[in-house]
Short mmCIF file of C-alpha atoms in Angstrom, two decimals:
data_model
loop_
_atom_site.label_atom_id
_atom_site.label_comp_id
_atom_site.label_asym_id
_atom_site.label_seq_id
_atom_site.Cartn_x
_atom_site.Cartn_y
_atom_site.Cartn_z
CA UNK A 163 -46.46 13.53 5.81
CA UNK A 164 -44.29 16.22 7.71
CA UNK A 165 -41.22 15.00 9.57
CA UNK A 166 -41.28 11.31 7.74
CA UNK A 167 -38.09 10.11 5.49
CA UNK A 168 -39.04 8.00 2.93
CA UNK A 169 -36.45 4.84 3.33
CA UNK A 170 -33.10 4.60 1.52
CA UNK A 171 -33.31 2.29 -1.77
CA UNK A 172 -30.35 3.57 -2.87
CA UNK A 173 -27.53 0.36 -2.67
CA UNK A 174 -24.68 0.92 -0.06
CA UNK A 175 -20.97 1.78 -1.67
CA UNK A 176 -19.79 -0.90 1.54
CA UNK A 177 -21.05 -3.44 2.90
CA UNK A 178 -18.95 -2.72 5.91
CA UNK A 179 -17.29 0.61 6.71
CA UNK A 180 -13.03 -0.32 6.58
CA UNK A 181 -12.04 -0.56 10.04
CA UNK A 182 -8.06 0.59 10.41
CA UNK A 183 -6.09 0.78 13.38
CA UNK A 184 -2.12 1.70 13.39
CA UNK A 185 0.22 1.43 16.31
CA UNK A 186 2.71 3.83 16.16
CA UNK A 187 5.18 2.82 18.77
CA UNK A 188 5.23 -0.85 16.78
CA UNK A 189 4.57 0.10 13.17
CA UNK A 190 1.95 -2.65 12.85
CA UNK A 191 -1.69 -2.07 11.19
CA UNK A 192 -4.95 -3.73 11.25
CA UNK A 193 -7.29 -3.66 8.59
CA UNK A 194 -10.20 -4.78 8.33
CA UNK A 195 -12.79 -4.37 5.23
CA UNK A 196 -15.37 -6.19 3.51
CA UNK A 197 -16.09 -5.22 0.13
CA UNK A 198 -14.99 -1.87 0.66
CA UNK A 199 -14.23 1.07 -1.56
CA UNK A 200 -10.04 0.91 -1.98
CA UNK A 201 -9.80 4.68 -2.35
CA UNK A 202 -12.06 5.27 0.23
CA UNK A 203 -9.32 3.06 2.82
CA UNK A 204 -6.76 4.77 1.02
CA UNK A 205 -8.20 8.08 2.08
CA UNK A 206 -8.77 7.19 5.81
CA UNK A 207 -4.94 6.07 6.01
CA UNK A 208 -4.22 9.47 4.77
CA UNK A 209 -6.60 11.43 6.70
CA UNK A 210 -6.13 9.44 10.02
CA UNK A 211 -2.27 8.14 9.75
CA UNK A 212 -0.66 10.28 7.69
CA UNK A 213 0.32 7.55 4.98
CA UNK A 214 0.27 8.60 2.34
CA UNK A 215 -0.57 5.77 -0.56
CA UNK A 216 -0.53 6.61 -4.52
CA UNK A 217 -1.26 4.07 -6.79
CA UNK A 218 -1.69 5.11 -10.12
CA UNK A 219 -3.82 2.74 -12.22
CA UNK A 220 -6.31 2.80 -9.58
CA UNK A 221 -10.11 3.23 -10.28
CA UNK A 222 -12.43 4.86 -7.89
CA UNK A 223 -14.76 1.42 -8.35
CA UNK A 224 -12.34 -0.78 -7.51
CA UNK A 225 -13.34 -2.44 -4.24
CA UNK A 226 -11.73 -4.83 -1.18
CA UNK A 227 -12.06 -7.30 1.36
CA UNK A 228 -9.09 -7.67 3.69
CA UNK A 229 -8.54 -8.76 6.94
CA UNK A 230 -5.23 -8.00 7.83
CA UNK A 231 -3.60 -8.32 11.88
CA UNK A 232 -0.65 -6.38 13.63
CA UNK A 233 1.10 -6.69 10.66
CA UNK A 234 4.19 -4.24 9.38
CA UNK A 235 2.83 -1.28 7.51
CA UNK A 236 4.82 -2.00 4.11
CA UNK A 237 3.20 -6.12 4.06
CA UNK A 238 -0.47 -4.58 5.29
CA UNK A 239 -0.44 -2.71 1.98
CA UNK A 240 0.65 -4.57 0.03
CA UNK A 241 -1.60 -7.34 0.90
CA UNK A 242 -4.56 -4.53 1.35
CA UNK A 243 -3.21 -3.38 -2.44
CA UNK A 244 -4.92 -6.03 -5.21
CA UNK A 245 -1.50 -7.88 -7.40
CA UNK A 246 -1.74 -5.67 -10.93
CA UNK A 247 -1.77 -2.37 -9.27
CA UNK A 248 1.65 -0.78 -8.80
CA UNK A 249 1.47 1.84 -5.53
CA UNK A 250 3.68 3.88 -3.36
CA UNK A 251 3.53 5.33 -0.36
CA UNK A 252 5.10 7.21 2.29
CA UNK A 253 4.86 7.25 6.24
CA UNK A 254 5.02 10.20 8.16
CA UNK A 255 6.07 9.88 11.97
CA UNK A 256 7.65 6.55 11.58
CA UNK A 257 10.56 4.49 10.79
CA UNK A 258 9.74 1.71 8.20
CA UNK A 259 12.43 -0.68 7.69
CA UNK A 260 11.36 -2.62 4.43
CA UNK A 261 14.04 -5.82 4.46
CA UNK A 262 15.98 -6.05 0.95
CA UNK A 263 19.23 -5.05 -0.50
CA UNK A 264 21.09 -3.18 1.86
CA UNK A 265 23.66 -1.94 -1.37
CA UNK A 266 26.76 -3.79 0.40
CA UNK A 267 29.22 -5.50 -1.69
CA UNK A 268 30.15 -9.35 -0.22
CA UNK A 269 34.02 -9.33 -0.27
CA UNK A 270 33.68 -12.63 -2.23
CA UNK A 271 31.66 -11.42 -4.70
CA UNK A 272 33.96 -11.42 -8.42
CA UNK A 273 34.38 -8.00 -9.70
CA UNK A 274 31.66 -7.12 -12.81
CA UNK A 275 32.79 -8.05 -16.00
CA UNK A 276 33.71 -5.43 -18.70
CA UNK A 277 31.84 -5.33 -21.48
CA UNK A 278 32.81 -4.32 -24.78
CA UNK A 279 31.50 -1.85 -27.61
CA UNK A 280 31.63 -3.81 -30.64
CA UNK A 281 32.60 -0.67 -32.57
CA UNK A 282 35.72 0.15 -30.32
CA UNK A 283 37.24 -3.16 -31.31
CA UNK A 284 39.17 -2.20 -33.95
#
């Protein structure tokens, strides 16, 4: 018959399409996906927000179901980001500020201790 599609048996790669939002005057993503391709989200951030993610182990089956609110770009992927995959990324057009060792000494802190080549002892 002319004009008819036969119907899609094919399965669907998603059950639902990743929905991503970013806010750049805050810095805080949504993300919301439901058995959804991980590359394919990875992708869209790059393509749409200009983040860009690499994570290196990362197959293109691997899939995830997230549902992550207003929440600061660096703890949105790594919650989005499954536990035994190491990533990176970087932001363009914003300021991240991930908390952690700011590199300052305390002024109480003892001095490190010197250690010693066995061979020099002599």
């Amino acid at each position: 018959m002319a004009g008819c599609k036969s119907p899609d048996t094919s399965s669907p790669q998603d059950v639902t399409a990743p929905r991503i939002a970013l806010n750049l005057k805050t810095d805080l993503m949504t993300i919301k996906a439901d058995n959804a391709s991980l590359l394919k989200i990875i992708k869209e951030l790059n393509e749409q927000h200009e983040i860009d993610v690499v994570v290196p182990q990362l197959s293109k089956d691997r899939k995830v179901s997230v549902n992550i609110t207003n929440m600061p770009v660096n703890e949105a992927l790594s919650q989005l980001i499954p536990h035994d995959l190491k990533y990176y990324f970087k932001a363009k057009n914003m300021e991240i500020k991930i908390p952690g060792n700011t590199g300052d000494k305390k002024a109480d802190a003892p001095p490190p201790k010197k250690i010693r080549n066995s061979a020099n002892q002599r």
